[in-house]
Each structure stands twice: as C-alpha cells, then as structure tokens.
Short mmCIF file of C-alpha atoms in Angstrom, two decimals:
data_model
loop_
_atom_site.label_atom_id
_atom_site.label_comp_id
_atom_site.label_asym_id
_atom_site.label_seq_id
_atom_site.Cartn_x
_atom_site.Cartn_y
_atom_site.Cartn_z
CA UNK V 1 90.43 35.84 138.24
CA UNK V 2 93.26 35.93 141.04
CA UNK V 3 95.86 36.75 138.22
CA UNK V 4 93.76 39.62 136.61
CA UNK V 5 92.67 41.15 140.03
CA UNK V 6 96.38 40.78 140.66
CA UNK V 7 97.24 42.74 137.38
CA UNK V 8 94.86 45.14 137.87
CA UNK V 9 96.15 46.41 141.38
CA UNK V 10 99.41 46.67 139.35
CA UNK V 11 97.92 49.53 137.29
CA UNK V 12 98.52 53.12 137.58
CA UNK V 13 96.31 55.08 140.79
CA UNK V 14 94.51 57.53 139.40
CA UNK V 15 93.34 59.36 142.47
CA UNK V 16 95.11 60.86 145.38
CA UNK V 17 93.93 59.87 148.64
CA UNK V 18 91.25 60.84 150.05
CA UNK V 19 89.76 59.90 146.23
CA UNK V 20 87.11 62.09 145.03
CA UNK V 21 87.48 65.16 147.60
CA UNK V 22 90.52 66.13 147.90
CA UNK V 23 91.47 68.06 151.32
CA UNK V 24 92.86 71.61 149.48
CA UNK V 25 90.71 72.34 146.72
CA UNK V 26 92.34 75.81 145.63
CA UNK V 27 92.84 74.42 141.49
CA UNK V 28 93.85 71.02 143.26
CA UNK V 29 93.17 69.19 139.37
CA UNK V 30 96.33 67.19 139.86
CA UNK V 31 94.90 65.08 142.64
CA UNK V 32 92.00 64.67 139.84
CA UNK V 33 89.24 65.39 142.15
CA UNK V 34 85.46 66.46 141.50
CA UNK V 35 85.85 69.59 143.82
CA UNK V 36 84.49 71.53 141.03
CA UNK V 37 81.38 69.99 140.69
CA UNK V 38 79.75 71.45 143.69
CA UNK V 39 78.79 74.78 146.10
CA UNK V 40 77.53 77.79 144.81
CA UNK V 41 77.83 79.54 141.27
CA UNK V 42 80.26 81.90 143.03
CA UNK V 43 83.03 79.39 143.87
CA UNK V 44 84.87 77.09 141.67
CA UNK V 45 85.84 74.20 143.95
CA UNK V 46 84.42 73.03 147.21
CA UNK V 47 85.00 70.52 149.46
CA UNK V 48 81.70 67.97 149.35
CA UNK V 49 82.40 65.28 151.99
CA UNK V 50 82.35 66.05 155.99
CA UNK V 51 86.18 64.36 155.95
CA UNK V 52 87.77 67.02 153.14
CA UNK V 53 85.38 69.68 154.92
CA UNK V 54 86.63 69.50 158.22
CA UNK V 55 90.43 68.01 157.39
CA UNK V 56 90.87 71.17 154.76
CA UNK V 57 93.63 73.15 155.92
CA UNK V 58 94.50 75.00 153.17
CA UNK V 59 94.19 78.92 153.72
CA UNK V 60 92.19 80.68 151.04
CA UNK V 61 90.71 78.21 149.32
CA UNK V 62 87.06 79.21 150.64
CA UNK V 63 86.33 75.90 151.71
CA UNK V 64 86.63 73.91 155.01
CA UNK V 65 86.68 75.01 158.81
CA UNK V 66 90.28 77.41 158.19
CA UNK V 67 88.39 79.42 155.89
CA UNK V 68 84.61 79.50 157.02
CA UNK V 69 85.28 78.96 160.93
CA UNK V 70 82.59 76.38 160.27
CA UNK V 71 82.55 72.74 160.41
CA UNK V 72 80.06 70.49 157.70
CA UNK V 73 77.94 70.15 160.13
CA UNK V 74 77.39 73.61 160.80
CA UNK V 75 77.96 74.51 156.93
CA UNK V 76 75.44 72.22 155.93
CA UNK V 77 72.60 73.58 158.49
CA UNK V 78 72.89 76.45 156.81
CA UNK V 79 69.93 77.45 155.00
CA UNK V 80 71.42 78.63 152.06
CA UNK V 81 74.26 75.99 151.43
CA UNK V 82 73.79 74.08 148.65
CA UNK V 83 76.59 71.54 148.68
CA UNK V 84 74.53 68.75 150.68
CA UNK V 85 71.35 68.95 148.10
CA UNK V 86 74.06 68.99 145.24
CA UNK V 87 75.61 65.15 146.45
CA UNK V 88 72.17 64.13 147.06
CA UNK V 89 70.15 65.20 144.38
CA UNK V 90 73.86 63.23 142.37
CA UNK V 91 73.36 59.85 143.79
CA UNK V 92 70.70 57.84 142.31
CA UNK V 93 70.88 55.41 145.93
CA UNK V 94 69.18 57.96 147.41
CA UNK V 95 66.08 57.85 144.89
CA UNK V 96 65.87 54.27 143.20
CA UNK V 97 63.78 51.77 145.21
CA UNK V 98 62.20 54.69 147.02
CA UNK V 99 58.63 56.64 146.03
CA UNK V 100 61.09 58.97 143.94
CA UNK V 101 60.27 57.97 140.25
CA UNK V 102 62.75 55.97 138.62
CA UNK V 103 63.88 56.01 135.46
CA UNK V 104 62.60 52.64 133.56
CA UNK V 105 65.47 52.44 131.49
CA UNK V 106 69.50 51.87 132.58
CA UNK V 107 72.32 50.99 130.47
CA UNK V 108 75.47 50.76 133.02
CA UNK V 109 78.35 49.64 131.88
CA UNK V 110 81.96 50.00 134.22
CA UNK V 111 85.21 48.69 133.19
CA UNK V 112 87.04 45.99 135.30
CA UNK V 113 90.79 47.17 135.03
CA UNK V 114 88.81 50.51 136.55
CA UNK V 115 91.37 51.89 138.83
CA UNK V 116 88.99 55.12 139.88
CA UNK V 117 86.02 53.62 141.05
CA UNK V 118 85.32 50.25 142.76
CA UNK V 119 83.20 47.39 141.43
CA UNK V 120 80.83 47.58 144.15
CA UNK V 121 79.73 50.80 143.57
CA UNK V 122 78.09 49.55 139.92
CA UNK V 123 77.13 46.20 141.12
CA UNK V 124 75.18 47.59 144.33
CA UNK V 125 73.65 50.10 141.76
CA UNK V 126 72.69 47.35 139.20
CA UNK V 127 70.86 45.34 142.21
CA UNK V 128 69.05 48.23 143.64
CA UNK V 129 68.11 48.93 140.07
CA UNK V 130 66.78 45.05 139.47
CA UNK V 131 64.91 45.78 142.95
CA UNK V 132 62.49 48.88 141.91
CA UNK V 133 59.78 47.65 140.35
CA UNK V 134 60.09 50.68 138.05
CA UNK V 135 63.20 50.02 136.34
CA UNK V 136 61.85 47.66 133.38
CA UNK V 137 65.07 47.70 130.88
CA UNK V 138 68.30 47.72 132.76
CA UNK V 139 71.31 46.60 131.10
CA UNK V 140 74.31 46.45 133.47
CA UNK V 141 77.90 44.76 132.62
CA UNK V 142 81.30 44.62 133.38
CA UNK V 143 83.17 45.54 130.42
CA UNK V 144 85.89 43.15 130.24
CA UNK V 145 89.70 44.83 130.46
CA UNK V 146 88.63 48.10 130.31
CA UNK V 147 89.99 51.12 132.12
CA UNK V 148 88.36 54.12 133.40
CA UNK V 149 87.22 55.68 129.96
CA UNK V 150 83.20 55.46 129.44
CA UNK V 151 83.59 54.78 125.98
CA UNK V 152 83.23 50.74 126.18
CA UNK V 153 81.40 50.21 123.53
CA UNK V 154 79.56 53.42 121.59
CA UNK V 155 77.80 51.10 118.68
CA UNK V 156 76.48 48.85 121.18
CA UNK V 157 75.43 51.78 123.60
CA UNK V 158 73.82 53.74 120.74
CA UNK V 159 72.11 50.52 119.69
CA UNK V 160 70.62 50.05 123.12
CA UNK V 161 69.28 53.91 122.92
CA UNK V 162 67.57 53.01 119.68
CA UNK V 163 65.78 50.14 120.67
CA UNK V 164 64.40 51.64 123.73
CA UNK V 165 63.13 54.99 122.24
CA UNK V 166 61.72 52.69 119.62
CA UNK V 167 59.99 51.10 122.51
CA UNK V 168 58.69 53.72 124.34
CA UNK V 169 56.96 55.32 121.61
CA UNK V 170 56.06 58.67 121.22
CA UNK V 171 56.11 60.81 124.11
CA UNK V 172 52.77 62.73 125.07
CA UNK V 173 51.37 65.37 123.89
CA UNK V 174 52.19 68.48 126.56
CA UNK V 175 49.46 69.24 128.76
CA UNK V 176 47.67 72.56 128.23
CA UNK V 177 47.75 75.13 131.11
CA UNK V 178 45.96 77.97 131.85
#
C-alpha cells in the first residue's frame, strides 16, 4: 500500500490550489473549479468558500470583497444571497444522521488513484451513512486503480439500481388534494 500511495502522489494534480474555489472566478475553467455551480441565476461563477470570498482580488469578476465591498460574512447575512443555502442544501453531512430524511439507499463508489478528491471525504460519508438508522442499502467501495472518472463500473452500478427499485416496490399512489 506504501508503493501505490507512493504512485499515486506521482500522478498528475488536477486542481489548482485553493482546490474547488478558486480565488478569480471571471471564466477561471483552467484551474477546474466548481465556481459555476453557485450564486444567483444572474451570475455565472461565484466564489462559495469564505477563503476564495474574501482572498478574491480579481476586479470585475462580481465576486469577493474588490467587487461587492463586502466580506462572506457580510455577503452571506444578506437576506437575499443564496450562495450559503446552495453549499448546504449540496452536502449530504449536513442532513444524514440528523431528523432530515435520508435517503435509504446509497451506492458510493470513489476511485483510489483519485487525485481530485481525498479518501476521507467518501469514507467519512460511508460511516455517517452506516450511522443513520435510515440508510438500509448502502453500498460504498473503493474502486481499485481508478482515477477521477465516475464511470467505475456502469453494469455493476445499473445492476445495483435494479435490484433496489425491484425492492422497493411500487411507489404510492399520489395523495389527492383539494
């Protein structure tokens, strides 16, 4: 396991540093962040962490303290921001083990030569999943030798679908209103 770890590191980065948010998000898609995942409908990319917020110092970009005169904290009191609901209402941490339903069934696979993400991340998700007392099908692996791609094993994935829709049955019947 030394060895592989060892090759592993040895594999190409695929984020810039800070990962994830980068500090300039005007079109920043070679630092292959996720700025365009969140703040309003109006803007393409926003910064979504308080360090890519407030360490943003590129002019025009709409986002950070240069361009609002505001720093997260401030942005985020704001009633009508959105950014702060959009990461939490993302991150199934904040919901699983909690009064929140859960979703009974997980497949989660994440691929150990993953250069983008850290093991830890799936592995703390996998044993806060095998903590709620809702979750009754989880299925969580490391797939062996496998980069950042999602598409470990389709047959097997589709498989799992199958058999748990099988399971669950038919759903039920919509309730009436009015």
């Amino acid at each position: 396991m030394t060895r592989y770890l060892a090759f592993v590191a040895t594999q190409a980065t695929l984020k810039t540093t800070p990962a994830f948010d980068a500090v300039g998000v005007n079109g920043n898609t070679a630092g292959r962040t996720e700025t365009n995942l969140f703040g309003p409908p109006t803007q393409e990319y926003l910064n979504y962490t308080e360090y890519g917020w407030n360490h943003n110092d590129v002019a025009g970009d709409g986002s950070g303290l240069d361009d609002t005169g505001l720093t997260w904290k401030q942005y985020t009191a704001k009633q009508s921001t959105t950014v702060d609901d959009q990461v939490h209402l993302i991150n199934p941490m904040d919901f699983v083990g909690t009064r929140a339903d859960t979703a009974p069934n997980w497949y989660v696979r994440h691929g150990t030569r993953d250069r983008d993400t850290a093991f830890t991340v799936s592995v703390n998700l996998d044993r806060a999943l095998a903590a709620d007392k809702q979750v009754t099908n989880l299925d969580y692996r490391l797939a062996w030798n496998q980069p950042h791609a999602g598409n470990y094993d389709v047959p097997e994935a589709m498989a799992w679908i199958a058999a748990a829709v099988r399971k669950a049955g038919a759903p039920p019947a919509p309730r009436r209103r009015g």
